Amino acid sequence: MSAPKDFLSLADWKAEDLRGILARAHELKRRYRRGETPQTLSGRTLAMYFEKPSLRTHVTFEAGMTQLGGHAILLRPEQVGIGTRESAADVARNLSRWVHGMVARTYDHALVEELAAAATIPVINGLTDLLHPCQAMADLQTITERADLEKVAVAYVGDGNNVANSLLNAFAVLGGELRLATPRSHQPARQVRQRAMALAAASGARITFTEDPVEAVRGAHFVYTDVWTSMGQEAESERRKALFEPFQVNARLLRHAPDALVMHCLPAHRGEEITDDVLDGPQSIVFDQAENRLHAQKAILEALLT
Ligand code: CP
Ligand code: NVA
């Protein structure tokens, strides 16, 4: 079976295809460091539609396209007017006649699915309220440049939101050990969990859910967290700070995982989900993760746009 047209959810992808993208991401990074930028997307154009702010995703997609010989166009929602000026399907049909691929960062995951269904070009999920698959690919690159995925335990501590959901999908498809510590009320979405557990049964992934951060991080090789208040949830910020307080990644928690490397998708809300001393400390690899967004996405772009 051929790979999907779109990159919306890692759960749609086969392990061998994701492994191929990861291998290419590692290769592109090595070559980039030698000053080599293969022109594999020469003459190709990517449209980037962002409903939410972005530093990493925007810059790495745009720089990635430039480095591979292509070009990227940023589209703001007020320019395009999906749902006011024209429908999502019509926007997707138009873009399909001009450009070779589209990245979309939206609130509603259904909008990315609607764009993908109407587009004849590949649509890449640049983060929705539900999933962040490009982040998970950079995370896998960051982990696998240090260790064999099969041999490590990764603990995710905090909100079971888009980043956690995609990490869950990544492990479910590829295998490995992922322990998720979240409040019961903020576990990964039920439909994501159910699908991931079915995939895990096939891949042999060892995935566990707990409400106890200490249980999750004990002996873990990587400890990962994300913000407690995601983009669009700002009105809930105070309530979330109180709810998630026991899930902070700080020096006290890391006493249970003294050799663990600390990961965060960024941006961080310093002093909330992670303390400054941990984020800036010797266990932190958060900027390596950010660096890998560039290489992982170049590999995704090559896989979809060529
Ligand atoms: N991690 C991440 O997606 O960062 P941006 O929101 O800055 O793109
Ligand atoms: N969960 C965060 C991730 C940001 C990259 C958010 O959605 O805001």
PDB file of C-alpha atoms and ligand atoms in Angstrom:
ATOM      1  CA  MET A   1       0.000   0.000   0.000  1.00  0.00           C
ATOM      2  CA  SER A   2       1.384   3.416  -0.899  1.00  0.00           C
ATOM      3  CA  ALA A   3       1.967   6.164   1.689  1.00  0.00           C
ATOM      4  CA  PRO A   4      -0.904   8.593   2.350  1.00  0.00           C
ATOM      5  CA  LYS A   5      -1.131  11.796   0.270  1.00  0.00           C
ATOM      6  CA  ASP A   6      -1.244  13.929   3.416  1.00  0.00           C
ATOM      7  CA  PHE A   7       0.645  14.243   6.684  1.00  0.00           C
ATOM      8  CA  LEU A   8      -2.245  14.837   9.096  1.00  0.00           C
ATOM      9  CA  SER A   9      -1.765  12.151  11.725  1.00  0.00           C
ATOM     10  CA  LEU A  10       1.093   9.737  12.327  1.00  0.00           C
ATOM     11  CA  ALA A  11      -1.562   7.098  13.013  1.00  0.00           C
ATOM     12  CA  ASP A  12      -2.286   7.100   9.250  1.00  0.00           C
ATOM     13  CA  TRP A  13       1.308   6.203   8.426  1.00  0.00           C
ATOM     14  CA  LYS A  14       3.110   2.876   8.337  1.00  0.00           C
ATOM     15  CA  ALA A  15       6.183   2.321  10.509  1.00  0.00           C
ATOM     16  CA  GLU A  16       8.427   1.662   7.504  1.00  0.00           C
ATOM     17  CA  ASP A  17       7.439   4.955   5.844  1.00  0.00           C
ATOM     18  CA  LEU A  18       8.033   6.933   9.058  1.00  0.00           C
ATOM     19  CA  ARG A  19      11.388   5.173   9.501  1.00  0.00           C
ATOM     20  CA  GLY A  20      12.292   6.175   5.954  1.00  0.00           C
ATOM     21  CA  ILE A  21      11.471   9.831   6.668  1.00  0.00           C
ATOM     22  CA  LEU A  22      13.497   9.701   9.893  1.00  0.00           C
ATOM     23  CA  ALA A  23      16.499   8.165   8.167  1.00  0.00           C
ATOM     24  CA  ARG A  24      16.361  10.919   5.551  1.00  0.00           C
ATOM     25  CA  ALA A  25      16.063  13.563   8.307  1.00  0.00           C
ATOM     26  CA  HIS A  26      19.265  12.250   9.897  1.00  0.00           C
ATOM     27  CA  GLU A  27      20.986  12.280   6.497  1.00  0.00           C
ATOM     28  CA  LEU A  28      19.804  15.805   5.649  1.00  0.00           C
ATOM     29  CA  LYS A  29      21.111  17.052   8.998  1.00  0.00           C
ATOM     30  CA  ARG A  30      24.540  15.486   8.417  1.00  0.00           C
ATOM     31  CA  ARG A  31      24.681  16.953   4.934  1.00  0.00           C
ATOM     32  CA  TYR A  32      23.493  20.391   6.086  1.00  0.00           C
ATOM     33  CA  ARG A  33      26.324  20.437   8.612  1.00  0.00           C
ATOM     34  CA  ARG A  34      28.750  19.768   5.749  1.00  0.00           C
ATOM     35  CA  GLY A  35      27.265  22.724   3.878  1.00  0.00           C
ATOM     36  CA  GLU A  36      25.323  20.549   1.437  1.00  0.00           C
ATOM     37  CA  THR A  37      21.750  21.462   0.517  1.00  0.00           C
ATOM     38  CA  PRO A  38      20.429  19.058  -2.133  1.00  0.00           C
ATOM     39  CA  GLN A  39      18.049  20.852  -4.497  1.00  0.00           C
ATOM     40  CA  THR A  40      15.377  18.168  -4.337  1.00  0.00           C
ATOM     41  CA  LEU A  41      12.440  20.611  -4.329  1.00  0.00           C
ATOM     42  CA  SER A  42      13.687  22.900  -7.076  1.00  0.00           C
ATOM     43  CA  GLY A  43      10.761  24.763  -8.649  1.00  0.00           C
ATOM     44  CA  ARG A  44       8.297  23.589  -5.987  1.00  0.00           C
ATOM     45  CA  THR A  45       6.119  25.932  -3.936  1.00  0.00           C
ATOM     46  CA  LEU A  46       4.575  25.402  -0.507  1.00  0.00           C
ATOM     47  CA  ALA A  47       1.618  27.430   0.800  1.00  0.00           C
ATOM     48  CA  MET A  48       1.630  27.888   4.580  1.00  0.00           C
ATOM     49  CA  TYR A  49      -1.697  28.748   6.228  1.00  0.00           C
ATOM     50  CA  PHE A  50      -1.356  29.696   9.916  1.00  0.00           C
ATOM     51  CA  GLU A  51      -4.359  30.508  12.125  1.00  0.00           C
ATOM     52  CA  LYS A  52      -2.163  30.537  15.235  1.00  0.00           C
ATOM     53  CA  PRO A  53       1.213  32.096  16.036  1.00  0.00           C
ATOM     54  CA  SER A  54       4.370  30.154  15.215  1.00  0.00           C
ATOM     55  CA  LEU A  55       8.119  30.600  15.353  1.00  0.00           C
ATOM     56  CA  ARG A  56       9.570  27.117  14.848  1.00  0.00           C
ATOM     57  CA  THR A  57       7.043  25.600  12.456  1.00  0.00           C
ATOM     58  CA  HIS A  58       6.838  28.663  10.224  1.00  0.00           C
ATOM     59  CA  VAL A  59      10.565  29.369  10.033  1.00  0.00           C
ATOM     60  CA  THR A  60      11.630  25.756   9.581  1.00  0.00           C
ATOM     61  CA  PHE A  61       9.120  25.086   6.806  1.00  0.00           C
ATOM     62  CA  GLU A  62      10.055  28.287   5.006  1.00  0.00           C
ATOM     63  CA  ALA A  63      13.814  27.883   5.478  1.00  0.00           C
ATOM     64  CA  GLY A  64      13.512  24.186   4.622  1.00  0.00           C
ATOM     65  CA  MET A  65      11.798  24.948   1.312  1.00  0.00           C
ATOM     66  CA  THR A  66      14.427  27.568   0.447  1.00  0.00           C
ATOM     67  CA  GLN A  67      17.290  25.220   1.293  1.00  0.00           C
ATOM     68  CA  LEU A  68      15.849  22.446  -0.883  1.00  0.00           C
ATOM     69  CA  GLY A  69      15.551  24.843  -3.834  1.00  0.00           C
ATOM     70  CA  GLY A  70      11.841  25.573  -3.477  1.00  0.00           C
ATOM     71  CA  HIS A  71       9.772  28.462  -2.223  1.00  0.00           C
ATOM     72  CA  ALA A  72       7.162  29.031   0.499  1.00  0.00           C
ATOM     73  CA  ILE A  73       4.284  31.523   0.764  1.00  0.00           C
ATOM     74  CA  LEU A  74       2.794  32.496   4.133  1.00  0.00           C
ATOM     75  CA  LEU A  75      -0.976  32.941   4.143  1.00  0.00           C
ATOM     76  CA  ARG A  76      -2.703  34.620   7.073  1.00  0.00           C
ATOM     77  CA  PRO A  77      -6.351  33.755   7.804  1.00  0.00           C
ATOM     78  CA  GLU A  78      -7.474  37.363   7.321  1.00  0.00           C
ATOM     79  CA  GLN A  79      -6.056  37.298   3.777  1.00  0.00           C
ATOM     80  CA  VAL A  80      -7.710  34.048   2.828  1.00  0.00           C
ATOM     81  CA  GLY A  81     -10.996  34.268   4.723  1.00  0.00           C
ATOM     82  CA  ILE A  82     -11.850  30.578   4.986  1.00  0.00           C
ATOM     83  CA  GLY A  83     -15.559  30.426   5.795  1.00  0.00           C
ATOM     84  CA  THR A  84     -16.113  34.140   5.137  1.00  0.00           C
ATOM     85  CA  ARG A  85     -14.532  34.887   1.773  1.00  0.00           C
ATOM     86  CA  GLU A  86     -14.748  31.335   0.445  1.00  0.00           C
ATOM     87  CA  SER A  87     -15.048  27.783   1.665  1.00  0.00           C
ATOM     88  CA  ALA A  88     -12.132  25.648   2.850  1.00  0.00           C
ATOM     89  CA  ALA A  89     -12.740  23.272  -0.053  1.00  0.00           C
ATOM     90  CA  ASP A  90     -12.549  26.077  -2.613  1.00  0.00           C
ATOM     91  CA  VAL A  91      -9.347  27.418  -1.063  1.00  0.00           C
ATOM     92  CA  ALA A  92      -7.860  23.918  -1.262  1.00  0.00           C
ATOM     93  CA  ARG A  93      -8.982  23.489  -4.897  1.00  0.00           C
ATOM     94  CA  ASN A  94      -7.418  26.826  -5.877  1.00  0.00           C
ATOM     95  CA  LEU A  95      -4.130  26.153  -4.126  1.00  0.00           C
ATOM     96  CA  SER A  96      -3.982  22.733  -5.772  1.00  0.00           C
ATOM     97  CA  ARG A  97      -3.775  24.449  -9.192  1.00  0.00           C
ATOM     98  CA  TRP A  98      -0.797  26.650  -8.220  1.00  0.00           C
ATOM     99  CA  VAL A  99       1.403  25.097  -5.584  1.00  0.00           C
ATOM    100  CA  HIS A 100       2.779  21.643  -4.797  1.00  0.00           C
ATOM    101  CA  GLY A 101       1.867  21.345  -1.131  1.00  0.00           C
ATOM    102  CA  MET A 102       0.237  23.072   1.808  1.00  0.00           C
ATOM    103  CA  VAL A 103       0.988  23.328   5.523  1.00  0.00           C
ATOM    104  CA  ALA A 104      -1.966  24.256   7.712  1.00  0.00           C
ATOM    105  CA  ARG A 105      -1.944  25.242  11.396  1.00  0.00           C
ATOM    106  CA  THR A 106      -5.529  25.494  12.585  1.00  0.00           C
ATOM    107  CA  TYR A 107      -7.574  25.371  15.742  1.00  0.00           C
ATOM    108  CA  ASP A 108     -10.077  22.785  14.543  1.00  0.00           C
ATOM    109  CA  HIS A 109      -8.503  19.524  13.360  1.00  0.00           C
ATOM    110  CA  ALA A 110     -11.533  18.977  11.111  1.00  0.00           C
ATOM    111  CA  LEU A 111     -10.486  21.999   9.029  1.00  0.00           C
ATOM    112  CA  VAL A 112      -7.136  20.413   8.166  1.00  0.00           C
ATOM    113  CA  GLU A 113      -9.000  17.234   7.200  1.00  0.00           C
ATOM    114  CA  GLU A 114     -11.411  19.247   5.057  1.00  0.00           C
ATOM    115  CA  LEU A 115      -8.548  21.011   3.269  1.00  0.00           C
ATOM    116  CA  ALA A 116      -6.819  17.689   2.661  1.00  0.00           C
ATOM    117  CA  ALA A 117      -9.982  16.026   1.352  1.00  0.00           C
ATOM    118  CA  ALA A 118     -10.575  18.775  -1.231  1.00  0.00           C
ATOM    119  CA  ALA A 119      -6.926  19.315  -2.207  1.00  0.00           C
ATOM    120  CA  THR A 120      -5.193  17.242  -4.836  1.00  0.00           C
ATOM    121  CA  ILE A 121      -1.864  18.372  -3.363  1.00  0.00           C
ATOM    122  CA  PRO A 122      -0.426  17.033  -0.086  1.00  0.00           C
ATOM    123  CA  VAL A 123      -1.590  18.803   3.081  1.00  0.00           C
ATOM    124  CA  ILE A 124       0.717  18.787   6.104  1.00  0.00           C
ATOM    125  CA  ASN A 125      -0.628  19.325   9.609  1.00  0.00           C
ATOM    126  CA  GLY A 126       1.430  22.153  11.131  1.00  0.00           C
ATOM    127  CA  LEU A 127      -0.435  21.733  14.471  1.00  0.00           C
ATOM    128  CA  THR A 128      -4.108  21.553  15.304  1.00  0.00           C
ATOM    129  CA  ASP A 129      -5.882  21.481  18.645  1.00  0.00           C
ATOM    130  CA  LEU A 130      -5.674  17.681  18.340  1.00  0.00           C
ATOM    131  CA  LEU A 131      -2.289  16.782  16.846  1.00  0.00           C
ATOM    132  CA  HIS A 132       1.234  18.014  16.077  1.00  0.00           C
ATOM    133  CA  PRO A 133       2.796  15.279  13.919  1.00  0.00           C
ATOM    134  CA  CYS A 134       5.732  17.348  12.584  1.00  0.00           C
ATOM    135  CA  GLN A 135       6.815  18.036  16.159  1.00  0.00           C
ATOM    136  CA  ALA A 136       6.742  14.328  16.952  1.00  0.00           C
ATOM    137  CA  MET A 137       8.964  13.568  13.943  1.00  0.00           C
ATOM    138  CA  ALA A 138      11.575  16.077  15.180  1.00  0.00           C
ATOM    139  CA  ASP A 139      11.247  14.550  18.649  1.00  0.00           C
ATOM    140  CA  LEU A 140      11.874  11.073  17.250  1.00  0.00           C
ATOM    141  CA  GLN A 141      14.902  12.399  15.378  1.00  0.00           C
ATOM    142  CA  THR A 142      16.199  13.939  18.611  1.00  0.00           C
ATOM    143  CA  ILE A 143      15.722  10.698  20.539  1.00  0.00           C
ATOM    144  CA  THR A 144      17.106   8.401  17.852  1.00  0.00           C
ATOM    145  CA  GLU A 145      20.265  10.447  17.337  1.00  0.00           C
ATOM    146  CA  ARG A 146      21.088   9.486  20.932  1.00  0.00           C
ATOM    147  CA  ALA A 147      19.558   6.056  21.420  1.00  0.00           C
ATOM    148  CA  ASP A 148      17.699   3.175  19.877  1.00  0.00           C
ATOM    149  CA  LEU A 149      13.964   3.852  20.164  1.00  0.00           C
ATOM    150  CA  GLU A 150      13.432   0.238  21.235  1.00  0.00           C
ATOM    151  CA  LYS A 151      15.773   0.607  24.200  1.00  0.00           C
ATOM    152  CA  VAL A 152      14.566   3.818  25.820  1.00  0.00           C
ATOM    153  CA  ALA A 153      11.726   4.818  28.103  1.00  0.00           C
ATOM    154  CA  VAL A 154      10.219   8.235  27.397  1.00  0.00           C
ATOM    155  CA  ALA A 155       8.064   9.903  30.053  1.00  0.00           C
ATOM    156  CA  TYR A 156       5.645  12.631  29.041  1.00  0.00           C
ATOM    157  CA  VAL A 157       4.435  14.724  31.977  1.00  0.00           C
ATOM    158  CA  GLY A 158       1.689  17.357  31.813  1.00  0.00           C
ATOM    159  CA  ASP A 159      -1.224  18.093  29.516  1.00  0.00           C
ATOM    160  CA  GLY A 160      -2.434  15.259  27.288  1.00  0.00           C
ATOM    161  CA  ASN A 161      -2.932  17.614  24.383  1.00  0.00           C
ATOM    162  CA  ASN A 162      -1.790  17.867  20.747  1.00  0.00           C
ATOM    163  CA  VAL A 163       1.928  17.292  21.390  1.00  0.00           C
ATOM    164  CA  ALA A 164       1.257  14.342  23.720  1.00  0.00           C
ATOM    165  CA  ASN A 165      -1.274  12.928  21.262  1.00  0.00           C
ATOM    166  CA  SER A 166       1.238  12.912  18.423  1.00  0.00           C
ATOM    167  CA  LEU A 167       3.952  11.436  20.625  1.00  0.00           C
ATOM    168  CA  LEU A 168       1.480   8.718  21.534  1.00  0.00           C
ATOM    169  CA  ASN A 169       0.785   8.052  17.849  1.00  0.00           C
ATOM    170  CA  ALA A 170       4.507   8.016  17.072  1.00  0.00           C
ATOM    171  CA  PHE A 171       5.250   5.359  19.683  1.00  0.00           C
ATOM    172  CA  ALA A 172       2.116   3.407  18.827  1.00  0.00           C
ATOM    173  CA  VAL A 173       3.223   3.074  15.199  1.00  0.00           C
ATOM    174  CA  LEU A 174       6.964   2.642  15.705  1.00  0.00           C
ATOM    175  CA  GLY A 175       7.136   0.775  19.016  1.00  0.00           C
ATOM    176  CA  GLY A 176       9.113   1.676  22.137  1.00  0.00           C
ATOM    177  CA  GLU A 177       8.156   2.654  25.675  1.00  0.00           C
ATOM    178  CA  LEU A 178       6.098   5.780  26.400  1.00  0.00           C
ATOM    179  CA  ARG A 179       4.714   6.602  29.829  1.00  0.00           C
ATOM    180  CA  LEU A 180       2.184   9.421  29.989  1.00  0.00           C
ATOM    181  CA  ALA A 181       1.532  11.194  33.291  1.00  0.00           C
ATOM    182  CA  THR A 182      -1.423  13.553  33.076  1.00  0.00           C
ATOM    183  CA  PRO A 183      -4.357  14.473  35.278  1.00  0.00           C
ATOM    184  CA  ARG A 184      -7.156  12.001  34.567  1.00  0.00           C
ATOM    185  CA  SER A 185      -9.254  14.879  33.203  1.00  0.00           C
ATOM    186  CA  HIS A 186      -6.508  15.771  30.701  1.00  0.00           C
ATOM    187  CA  GLN A 187      -5.455  12.435  29.291  1.00  0.00           C
ATOM    188  CA  PRO A 188      -4.949  12.265  25.527  1.00  0.00           C
ATOM    189  CA  ALA A 189      -8.276  12.411  23.662  1.00  0.00           C
ATOM    190  CA  ARG A 190     -10.215   9.157  23.847  1.00  0.00           C
ATOM    191  CA  GLN A 191     -10.292   8.618  20.068  1.00  0.00           C
ATOM    192  CA  VAL A 192      -6.520   9.149  19.865  1.00  0.00           C
ATOM    193  CA  ARG A 193      -5.932   6.783  22.783  1.00  0.00           C
ATOM    194  CA  GLN A 194      -8.126   4.048  21.381  1.00  0.00           C
ATOM    195  CA  ARG A 195      -6.576   4.151  17.942  1.00  0.00           C
ATOM    196  CA  ALA A 196      -3.066   4.330  19.400  1.00  0.00           C
ATOM    197  CA  MET A 197      -3.632   1.337  21.652  1.00  0.00           C
ATOM    198  CA  ALA A 198      -4.839  -0.697  18.674  1.00  0.00           C
ATOM    199  CA  LEU A 199      -1.700   0.286  16.750  1.00  0.00           C
ATOM    200  CA  ALA A 200       0.469  -0.453  19.795  1.00  0.00           C
ATOM    201  CA  ALA A 201      -0.927  -3.966  19.990  1.00  0.00           C
ATOM    202  CA  ALA A 202       0.421  -4.536  16.478  1.00  0.00           C
ATOM    203  CA  SER A 203       3.762  -2.722  16.885  1.00  0.00           C
ATOM    204  CA  GLY A 204       4.575  -4.009  20.363  1.00  0.00           C
ATOM    205  CA  ALA A 205       4.798  -0.460  21.768  1.00  0.00           C
ATOM    206  CA  ARG A 206       4.674  -0.323  25.559  1.00  0.00           C
ATOM    207  CA  ILE A 207       2.385   2.584  26.450  1.00  0.00           C
ATOM    208  CA  THR A 208       1.189   3.333  29.952  1.00  0.00           C
ATOM    209  CA  PHE A 209      -1.006   6.037  31.472  1.00  0.00           C
ATOM    210  CA  THR A 210      -0.727   7.304  35.023  1.00  0.00           C
ATOM    211  CA  GLU A 211      -1.642  10.325  37.112  1.00  0.00           C
ATOM    212  CA  ASP A 212       1.654  10.090  38.997  1.00  0.00           C
ATOM    213  CA  PRO A 213       4.595  12.016  37.465  1.00  0.00           C
ATOM    214  CA  VAL A 214       7.098  10.238  39.721  1.00  0.00           C
ATOM    215  CA  GLU A 215       5.909   6.822  38.556  1.00  0.00           C
ATOM    216  CA  ALA A 216       6.255   7.958  34.924  1.00  0.00           C
ATOM    217  CA  VAL A 217       9.750   9.453  35.160  1.00  0.00           C
ATOM    218  CA  ARG A 218      11.383   6.874  37.445  1.00  0.00           C
ATOM    219  CA  GLY A 219      14.310   5.472  35.459  1.00  0.00           C
ATOM    220  CA  ALA A 220      13.181   7.189  32.234  1.00  0.00           C
ATOM    221  CA  HIS A 221      15.788   8.161  29.648  1.00  0.00           C
ATOM    222  CA  PHE A 222      13.822  11.162  28.375  1.00  0.00           C
ATOM    223  CA  VAL A 223      11.361  13.395  30.230  1.00  0.00           C
ATOM    224  CA  TYR A 224       9.117  15.488  27.994  1.00  0.00           C
ATOM    225  CA  THR A 225       6.682  18.266  28.787  1.00  0.00           C
ATOM    226  CA  ASP A 226       4.560  20.876  27.012  1.00  0.00           C
ATOM    227  CA  VAL A 227       2.680  23.985  28.124  1.00  0.00           C
ATOM    228  CA  TRP A 228      -0.318  23.650  30.427  1.00  0.00           C
ATOM    229  CA  THR A 229      -2.215  26.334  28.506  1.00  0.00           C
ATOM    230  CA  SER A 230      -2.092  25.779  24.770  1.00  0.00           C
ATOM    231  CA  MET A 231      -2.821  28.370  22.097  1.00  0.00           C
ATOM    232  CA  GLY A 232      -6.546  29.103  22.229  1.00  0.00           C
ATOM    233  CA  GLN A 233      -6.952  28.058  25.894  1.00  0.00           C
ATOM    234  CA  GLU A 234      -5.757  31.330  27.424  1.00  0.00           C
ATOM    235  CA  ALA A 235      -9.052  31.937  29.270  1.00  0.00           C
ATOM    236  CA  GLU A 236      -8.433  28.726  31.259  1.00  0.00           C
ATOM    237  CA  SER A 237      -4.890  29.666  32.261  1.00  0.00           C
ATOM    238  CA  GLU A 238      -5.427  30.217  36.007  1.00  0.00           C
ATOM    239  CA  ARG A 239      -7.509  27.080  36.443  1.00  0.00           C
ATOM    240  CA  ARG A 240      -4.925  25.067  34.528  1.00  0.00           C
ATOM    241  CA  LYS A 241      -2.030  26.378  36.626  1.00  0.00           C
ATOM    242  CA  ALA A 242      -3.739  25.053  39.748  1.00  0.00           C
ATOM    243  CA  LEU A 243      -4.667  21.710  38.158  1.00  0.00           C
ATOM    244  CA  PHE A 244      -1.269  20.965  36.638  1.00  0.00           C
ATOM    245  CA  GLU A 245       0.913  22.228  39.477  1.00  0.00           C
ATOM    246  CA  PRO A 246       1.881  18.669  40.606  1.00  0.00           C
ATOM    247  CA  PHE A 247       3.055  17.962  37.029  1.00  0.00           C
ATOM    248  CA  GLN A 248       5.811  20.585  36.885  1.00  0.00           C
ATOM    249  CA  VAL A 249       9.128  19.306  35.525  1.00  0.00           C
ATOM    250  CA  ASN A 250      11.556  20.614  38.119  1.00  0.00           C
ATOM    251  CA  ALA A 251      14.702  19.531  39.975  1.00  0.00           C
ATOM    252  CA  ARG A 252      12.627  17.657  42.559  1.00  0.00           C
ATOM    253  CA  LEU A 253      10.926  15.520  39.908  1.00  0.00           C
ATOM    254  CA  LEU A 254      14.211  14.905  38.100  1.00  0.00           C
ATOM    255  CA  ARG A 255      15.704  13.398  41.241  1.00  0.00           C
ATOM    256  CA  HIS A 256      13.727  10.339  40.162  1.00  0.00           C
ATOM    257  CA  ALA A 257      15.332  10.431  36.689  1.00  0.00           C
ATOM    258  CA  PRO A 258      18.820  11.798  37.343  1.00  0.00           C
ATOM    259  CA  ASP A 259      20.222  10.760  33.958  1.00  0.00           C
ATOM    260  CA  ALA A 260      17.189  11.671  31.868  1.00  0.00           C
ATOM    261  CA  LEU A 261      17.387  14.180  29.057  1.00  0.00           C
ATOM    262  CA  VAL A 262      14.668  16.819  29.163  1.00  0.00           C
ATOM    263  CA  MET A 263      12.550  17.645  26.134  1.00  0.00           C
ATOM    264  CA  HIS A 264      10.024  20.401  25.392  1.00  0.00           C
ATOM    265  CA  CYS A 265       8.466  21.311  22.062  1.00  0.00           C
ATOM    266  CA  LEU A 266       8.689  25.056  22.901  1.00  0.00           C
ATOM    267  CA  PRO A 267       7.563  27.735  23.403  1.00  0.00           C
ATOM    268  CA  ALA A 268       7.905  27.121  27.155  1.00  0.00           C
ATOM    269  CA  HIS A 269       5.932  28.903  29.817  1.00  0.00           C
ATOM    270  CA  ARG A 270       8.895  29.134  32.161  1.00  0.00           C
ATOM    271  CA  GLY A 271       7.946  28.674  35.813  1.00  0.00           C
ATOM    272  CA  GLU A 272       4.777  26.786  34.878  1.00  0.00           C
ATOM    273  CA  GLU A 273       5.305  23.356  33.293  1.00  0.00           C
ATOM    274  CA  ILE A 274       9.109  23.620  33.560  1.00  0.00           C
ATOM    275  CA  THR A 275      11.484  25.583  35.742  1.00  0.00           C
ATOM    276  CA  ASP A 276      14.302  27.771  34.402  1.00  0.00           C
ATOM    277  CA  ASP A 277      17.007  25.682  36.071  1.00  0.00           C
ATOM    278  CA  VAL A 278      15.787  22.547  34.260  1.00  0.00           C
ATOM    279  CA  LEU A 279      15.139  24.195  30.896  1.00  0.00           C
ATOM    280  CA  ASP A 280      18.555  25.868  30.924  1.00  0.00           C
ATOM    281  CA  GLY A 281      20.319  23.035  32.754  1.00  0.00           C
ATOM    282  CA  PRO A 282      22.648  20.264  31.594  1.00  0.00           C
ATOM    283  CA  GLN A 283      19.859  17.706  31.074  1.00  0.00           C
ATOM    284  CA  SER A 284      17.960  19.904  28.621  1.00  0.00           C
ATOM    285  CA  ILE A 285      18.042  19.117  24.901  1.00  0.00           C
ATOM    286  CA  VAL A 286      15.193  21.426  23.934  1.00  0.00           C
ATOM    287  CA  PHE A 287      17.172  23.440  21.399  1.00  0.00           C
ATOM    288  CA  ASP A 288      18.422  20.282  19.701  1.00  0.00           C
ATOM    289  CA  GLN A 289      14.754  19.384  19.323  1.00  0.00           C
ATOM    290  CA  ALA A 290      14.039  22.814  17.852  1.00  0.00           C
ATOM    291  CA  GLU A 291      17.002  22.404  15.484  1.00  0.00           C
ATOM    292  CA  ASN A 292      15.639  19.098  14.295  1.00  0.00           C
ATOM    293  CA  ARG A 293      12.337  20.651  13.261  1.00  0.00           C
ATOM    294  CA  LEU A 294      14.226  21.898  10.197  1.00  0.00           C
ATOM    295  CA  HIS A 295      15.641  18.542   9.194  1.00  0.00           C
ATOM    296  CA  ALA A 296      12.603  16.418  10.043  1.00  0.00           C
ATOM    297  CA  GLN A 297      10.352  18.711   8.032  1.00  0.00           C
ATOM    298  CA  LYS A 298      12.692  18.795   5.055  1.00  0.00           C
ATOM    299  CA  ALA A 299      12.425  15.003   5.023  1.00  0.00           C
ATOM    300  CA  ILE A 300       8.619  15.219   5.305  1.00  0.00           C
ATOM    301  CA  LEU A 301       8.514  17.764   2.457  1.00  0.00           C
ATOM    302  CA  GLU A 302      10.653  15.551   0.243  1.00  0.00           C
ATOM    303  CA  ALA A 303       8.492  12.523   1.013  1.00  0.00           C
ATOM    304  CA  LEU A 304       5.287  14.337   0.120  1.00  0.00           C
ATOM    305  CA  LEU A 305       6.216  16.854  -2.570  1.00  0.00           C
ATOM    306  CA  THR A 306       8.402  14.754  -4.870  1.00  0.00           C
TER     307      THR A 306
HETATM  308  N1   CP B   1       6.971  23.747  18.685  1.00  0.00           N
HETATM  309  C1   CP B   1       6.323  24.526  17.807  1.00  0.00           C
HETATM  310  O1   CP B   1       5.498  24.078  17.009  1.00  0.00           O
HETATM  311  O2   CP B   1       6.670  25.842  17.852  1.00  0.00           O
HETATM  312  P1   CP B   1       5.891  27.025  17.108  1.00  0.00           P
HETATM  313  O3   CP B   1       4.535  27.121  17.749  1.00  0.00           O
HETATM  314  O4   CP B   1       6.734  28.252  17.379  1.00  0.00           O
HETATM  315  O5   CP B   1       5.795  26.701  15.662  1.00  0.00           O
HETATM  316  N1  NVA B   2       0.414  22.485  23.034  1.00  0.00           N
HETATM  317  C1  NVA B   2       1.004  23.675  22.490  1.00  0.00           C
HETATM  318  C2  NVA B   2       2.083  23.333  21.505  1.00  0.00           C
HETATM  319  C3  NVA B   2       2.766  24.492  20.870  1.00  0.00           C
HETATM  320  C4  NVA B   2       3.814  24.087  19.872  1.00  0.00           C
HETATM  321  C5  NVA B   2      -0.076  24.524  21.836  1.00  0.00           C
HETATM  322  O1  NVA B   2      -0.926  23.957  21.157  1.00  0.00           O
HETATM  323  O2  NVA B   2      -0.078  25.731  22.037  1.00  0.00           O
END
